[in-house]
Tab-separated table of C-alpha atoms in Angstrom:
chain	number	residue	atom	x	y	z
A	150	UNK	CA	26.468	-180.488	29.899
A	151	UNK	CA	24.165	-183.435	29.205
A	152	UNK	CA	24.770	-185.831	26.317
A	153	UNK	CA	21.964	-187.480	24.385
A	154	UNK	CA	23.469	-190.741	23.088
A	155	UNK	CA	22.215	-192.837	20.182
A	156	UNK	CA	23.791	-196.039	18.904
A	157	UNK	CA	23.283	-197.435	15.395
A	158	UNK	CA	20.195	-195.296	14.726
A	159	UNK	CA	20.171	-194.109	11.145
A	160	UNK	CA	18.613	-190.804	10.002
A	161	UNK	CA	14.864	-191.127	9.462
A	162	UNK	CA	11.635	-189.323	10.207
A	163	UNK	CA	11.477	-191.068	13.578
A	164	UNK	CA	15.030	-189.943	14.369
A	165	UNK	CA	14.231	-186.332	13.521
A	166	UNK	CA	11.214	-186.206	15.816
A	167	UNK	CA	12.329	-188.458	18.680
A	168	UNK	CA	15.996	-187.443	18.792
A	169	UNK	CA	16.868	-184.220	16.951
A	170	UNK	CA	13.575	-182.578	17.895
A	171	UNK	CA	13.946	-183.596	21.540
A	172	UNK	CA	17.530	-182.318	21.772
A	173	UNK	CA	16.604	-179.035	20.105
A	174	UNK	CA	13.649	-178.614	22.475
A	175	UNK	CA	15.752	-179.346	25.564
A	176	UNK	CA	18.191	-176.673	24.488
A	177	UNK	CA	15.389	-174.095	24.444
A	178	UNK	CA	14.696	-174.669	28.137
A	179	UNK	CA	17.884	-172.875	29.150
A	180	UNK	CA	18.791	-175.127	32.077
A	181	UNK	CA	21.626	-177.365	30.864
A	182	UNK	CA	23.104	-177.514	27.372
A	183	UNK	CA	22.344	-180.838	25.654
A	184	UNK	CA	24.592	-182.235	22.931
A	185	UNK	CA	23.629	-185.068	20.637
A	186	UNK	CA	26.305	-187.766	20.296
A	187	UNK	CA	25.322	-190.151	17.497
A	188	UNK	CA	27.276	-193.348	16.871
A	189	UNK	CA	26.359	-194.369	13.327
A	190	UNK	CA	27.432	-196.999	10.845
A	191	UNK	CA	30.639	-196.343	8.941
A	192	UNK	CA	28.699	-197.276	5.820
A	193	UNK	CA	27.164	-194.043	4.576
A	194	UNK	CA	28.786	-192.181	7.474
A	195	UNK	CA	29.330	-188.844	5.740
A	196	UNK	CA	25.785	-188.568	4.403
A	197	UNK	CA	24.402	-189.510	7.834
A	198	UNK	CA	26.594	-186.889	9.512
A	199	UNK	CA	25.473	-184.174	7.110
A	200	UNK	CA	21.815	-185.047	7.621
A	201	UNK	CA	22.020	-185.169	11.420
A	202	UNK	CA	24.058	-181.986	11.802
A	203	UNK	CA	21.683	-180.154	9.435
A	204	UNK	CA	18.829	-180.815	11.872
A	205	UNK	CA	20.733	-180.711	15.137
A	206	UNK	CA	23.462	-178.083	15.168
A	207	UNK	CA	26.567	-179.004	17.110
A	208	UNK	CA	25.879	-182.738	17.152
A	209	UNK	CA	28.864	-185.045	17.338
A	210	UNK	CA	28.382	-187.806	14.761
A	211	UNK	CA	30.985	-190.552	15.068
A	212	UNK	CA	31.560	-193.809	13.159
A	213	UNK	CA	30.977	-196.816	15.367
A	214	UNK	CA	32.985	-200.026	15.343
A	215	UNK	CA	31.897	-202.168	12.362
A	216	UNK	CA	29.449	-205.079	12.749
A	217	UNK	CA	26.698	-205.237	15.375
A	218	UNK	CA	28.403	-208.092	17.215
A	219	UNK	CA	31.237	-205.775	18.298
A	220	UNK	CA	28.926	-203.117	19.696
A	221	UNK	CA	30.549	-203.166	23.157
A	222	UNK	CA	33.818	-201.967	21.632
A	223	UNK	CA	32.153	-198.563	21.203
A	224	UNK	CA	32.418	-198.124	24.970
A	225	UNK	CA	36.011	-196.958	24.477
A	226	UNK	CA	34.864	-194.332	21.997
A	227	UNK	CA	32.209	-193.100	24.411
A	228	UNK	CA	34.757	-192.971	27.234
A	229	UNK	CA	36.959	-190.689	25.127
A	230	UNK	CA	33.962	-188.431	24.422
A	231	UNK	CA	33.082	-188.254	28.129
A	232	UNK	CA	36.665	-187.459	29.130
A	233	UNK	CA	36.646	-184.590	26.630
A	234	UNK	CA	33.185	-183.145	27.328
A	235	UNK	CA	32.821	-184.106	31.020
A	236	UNK	CA	29.012	-184.523	30.956
A	237	UNK	CA	27.014	-184.470	34.166
A	238	UNK	CA	24.545	-186.945	32.701
A	239	UNK	CA	23.659	-189.038	29.677
A	240	UNK	CA	20.228	-189.625	28.154
A	241	UNK	CA	20.424	-192.851	26.181
A	242	UNK	CA	18.161	-194.103	23.424
A	243	UNK	CA	17.780	-197.852	23.731
A	244	UNK	CA	19.462	-200.606	25.771
A	245	UNK	CA	22.797	-200.630	23.894
A	246	UNK	CA	23.479	-196.931	24.436
A	247	UNK	CA	22.300	-197.265	28.039
A	248	UNK	CA	24.622	-200.208	28.737
A	249	UNK	CA	27.599	-198.140	27.578
A	250	UNK	CA	26.484	-195.102	29.579
A	251	UNK	CA	26.183	-197.159	32.764
A	252	UNK	CA	29.823	-198.163	32.306
A	253	UNK	CA	30.659	-194.449	32.133
A	254	UNK	CA	28.884	-193.910	35.446
A	255	UNK	CA	30.775	-196.838	36.981
A	256	UNK	CA	34.053	-195.236	35.890
A	257	UNK	CA	33.114	-191.854	37.318
A	258	UNK	CA	32.922	-190.228	33.867
A	259	UNK	CA	29.329	-189.081	34.449
A	260	UNK	CA	26.984	-188.885	37.423
A	261	UNK	CA	23.538	-189.726	36.071
A	262	UNK	CA	22.140	-191.986	33.350
A	263	UNK	CA	18.622	-191.786	31.896
A	264	UNK	CA	17.165	-194.615	29.786
A	265	UNK	CA	14.977	-193.351	26.943
A	266	UNK	CA	12.782	-196.380	26.257
A	267	UNK	CA	10.798	-196.006	23.053
A	268	UNK	CA	9.422	-199.538	23.018
A	269	UNK	CA	9.577	-203.084	24.387
A	270	UNK	CA	12.961	-203.886	22.889
A	271	UNK	CA	13.387	-207.561	23.817
A	272	UNK	CA	9.874	-208.434	22.635
A	273	UNK	CA	10.394	-206.550	19.361
A	274	UNK	CA	13.759	-208.172	18.709
A	275	UNK	CA	12.408	-211.642	19.423
A	276	UNK	CA	9.369	-211.178	17.203
A	277	UNK	CA	10.836	-209.195	14.306
A	278	UNK	CA	14.531	-210.227	14.451
A	279	UNK	CA	15.664	-206.615	14.092
A	280	UNK	CA	19.206	-207.968	13.709
A	281	UNK	CA	19.391	-211.521	12.402
A	282	UNK	CA	21.789	-212.709	15.093
A	283	UNK	CA	20.444	-215.067	17.727
A	284	UNK	CA	23.154	-214.179	20.261
A	285	UNK	CA	22.164	-210.510	20.200
A	286	UNK	CA	18.468	-211.394	20.369
A	287	UNK	CA	19.103	-213.650	23.361
A	288	UNK	CA	21.145	-210.913	25.083
A	289	UNK	CA	18.467	-208.236	24.729
A	290	UNK	CA	16.298	-209.174	27.775
A	291	UNK	CA	19.263	-208.814	30.156
A	292	UNK	CA	20.297	-205.525	28.526
A	293	UNK	CA	16.777	-204.144	28.785
A	294	UNK	CA	16.427	-205.336	32.387
A	295	UNK	CA	19.594	-203.460	33.375
A	296	UNK	CA	18.515	-200.360	31.446
A	297	UNK	CA	15.182	-200.346	33.307
A	298	UNK	CA	16.454	-201.117	36.807
A	299	UNK	CA	19.975	-199.679	37.018
A	300	UNK	CA	19.457	-196.178	35.600
A	301	UNK	CA	18.746	-193.036	37.604
A	302	UNK	CA	15.689	-192.067	35.552
A	303	UNK	CA	13.622	-193.499	32.731
A	304	UNK	CA	11.578	-192.084	29.862
A	305	UNK	CA	8.709	-194.286	28.671
A	306	UNK	CA	6.580	-193.853	25.591
A	307	UNK	CA	3.409	-194.855	27.488
A	308	UNK	CA	2.050	-196.048	30.810
A	309	UNK	CA	1.574	-199.425	29.128
A	310	UNK	CA	5.343	-199.642	28.635
A	311	UNK	CA	5.890	-198.897	32.324
A	312	UNK	CA	3.431	-201.687	33.154
A	313	UNK	CA	5.439	-203.978	30.875
A	314	UNK	CA	8.615	-203.071	32.771
A	315	UNK	CA	6.930	-203.874	36.067
A	316	UNK	CA	5.634	-207.230	34.856
A	317	UNK	CA	8.669	-208.478	32.944
A	318	UNK	CA	11.564	-206.845	34.795
A	319	UNK	CA	10.118	-206.321	38.280
A	320	UNK	CA	10.552	-202.560	38.024
A	321	UNK	CA	9.097	-201.100	41.206
A	322	UNK	CA	10.304	-197.510	41.139
A	323	UNK	CA	8.639	-194.213	40.343
A	324	UNK	CA	11.580	-192.379	38.744
A	325	UNK	CA	10.150	-192.293	35.239
A	326	UNK	CA	8.490	-189.815	32.910
A	327	UNK	CA	5.989	-190.725	30.198
A	328	UNK	CA	6.523	-188.820	26.937
A	329	UNK	CA	4.247	-190.123	24.144
A	330	UNK	CA	5.291	-190.193	20.514
A	331	UNK	CA	4.037	-187.153	18.666
A	332	UNK	CA	4.193	-185.462	15.308
A	333	UNK	CA	7.436	-184.050	14.050
A	334	UNK	CA	7.455	-180.295	14.532
A	335	UNK	CA	9.222	-179.929	11.182
A	336	UNK	CA	6.392	-179.757	8.639
A	337	UNK	CA	7.182	-179.618	4.954
A	338	UNK	CA	5.870	-176.512	3.245
A	339	UNK	CA	4.712	-177.139	-0.313
A	340	UNK	CA	3.627	-174.490	-2.801
A	341	UNK	CA	-0.085	-174.152	-3.468
A	342	UNK	CA	-1.106	-176.291	-6.463
A	343	UNK	CA	-2.225	-174.789	-9.726
A	344	UNK	CA	-6.032	-174.532	-10.146
A	345	UNK	CA	-6.178	-177.628	-12.372
A	346	UNK	CA	-4.040	-179.778	-10.034
A	347	UNK	CA	-5.180	-182.008	-7.228
A	348	UNK	CA	-3.199	-182.940	-4.127
A	349	UNK	CA	-3.966	-186.210	-2.389
A	350	UNK	CA	-2.889	-186.760	1.230
A	351	UNK	CA	-2.394	-190.372	2.278
A	352	UNK	CA	-1.928	-191.663	5.835
A	353	UNK	CA	0.398	-194.650	5.911
A	354	UNK	CA	0.349	-196.157	9.384
A	355	UNK	CA	-1.618	-198.176	11.902
A	356	UNK	CA	-4.715	-197.275	13.896
A	357	UNK	CA	-2.943	-197.898	17.224
A	358	UNK	CA	-3.569	-195.481	20.053
A	359	UNK	CA	0.019	-194.233	20.161
A	360	UNK	CA	-0.292	-192.683	16.686
A	361	UNK	CA	-1.628	-189.409	18.211
A	362	UNK	CA	-4.730	-189.296	16.064
A	363	UNK	CA	-6.108	-186.021	17.499
A	364	UNK	CA	-2.917	-184.303	16.349
A	365	UNK	CA	-2.976	-186.102	12.996
A	366	UNK	CA	-6.627	-185.131	12.487
A	367	UNK	CA	-5.897	-181.479	13.214
A	368	UNK	CA	-2.933	-181.430	10.838
A	369	UNK	CA	-4.835	-183.172	8.036
A	370	UNK	CA	-7.814	-180.859	8.507
A	371	UNK	CA	-5.527	-177.876	7.968
A	372	UNK	CA	-3.983	-179.463	4.885
A	373	UNK	CA	-7.415	-180.280	3.470
A	374	UNK	CA	-8.228	-176.572	3.443
A	375	UNK	CA	-5.642	-176.055	0.707
A	376	UNK	CA	-7.050	-175.598	-2.799
A	377	UNK	CA	-7.298	-178.832	-4.747
A	378	UNK	CA	-6.863	-181.139	-1.759
A	379	UNK	CA	-8.978	-184.285	-1.550
């Protein structure tokens, strides 16, 4: 069994496509079963668990230790999960989850660790102050460096991110796979509007290259064929 580990990621459209959708797809390949293990905030825990399990059957959704500053304490919780499930590997979303998974490998509780890097974490934290705690922001470069260089495999969102790893963290390996962001496979089905109604589709996002505009264009073109669309 392989575990896909997330830490402090709350349910959202991004989570459904980049986590639940990925886990569900991996389980269709028939090679190794993949189980999502989501460590989420105790605040709103039950609603988060319902939402995640509704989209990813069999997921283990567990309340993490309160406050971001105590994030390393969740290593004990992950160790208990690994002793119970005995995974052969962990795929980890982000540097925090990866740091904990590397400790599991050190303890012999798993054999392989894969870092799923969906962005330049240290740069984002420094610019946007994702968590308003300077100690965590200052710790992020070292966490990201270890995630990039100490794992057995890496997933990058783009070749540009790999280039960033090489420049900032002296990554010199080739054990990585580029998987771009893409549209969520779960598309909402809405009833056809009445003849007198109009439906307006609005794109709310940037014009950056990673937004998969060919896919967006194809989807919008199909939606525009519906009666009353504009």
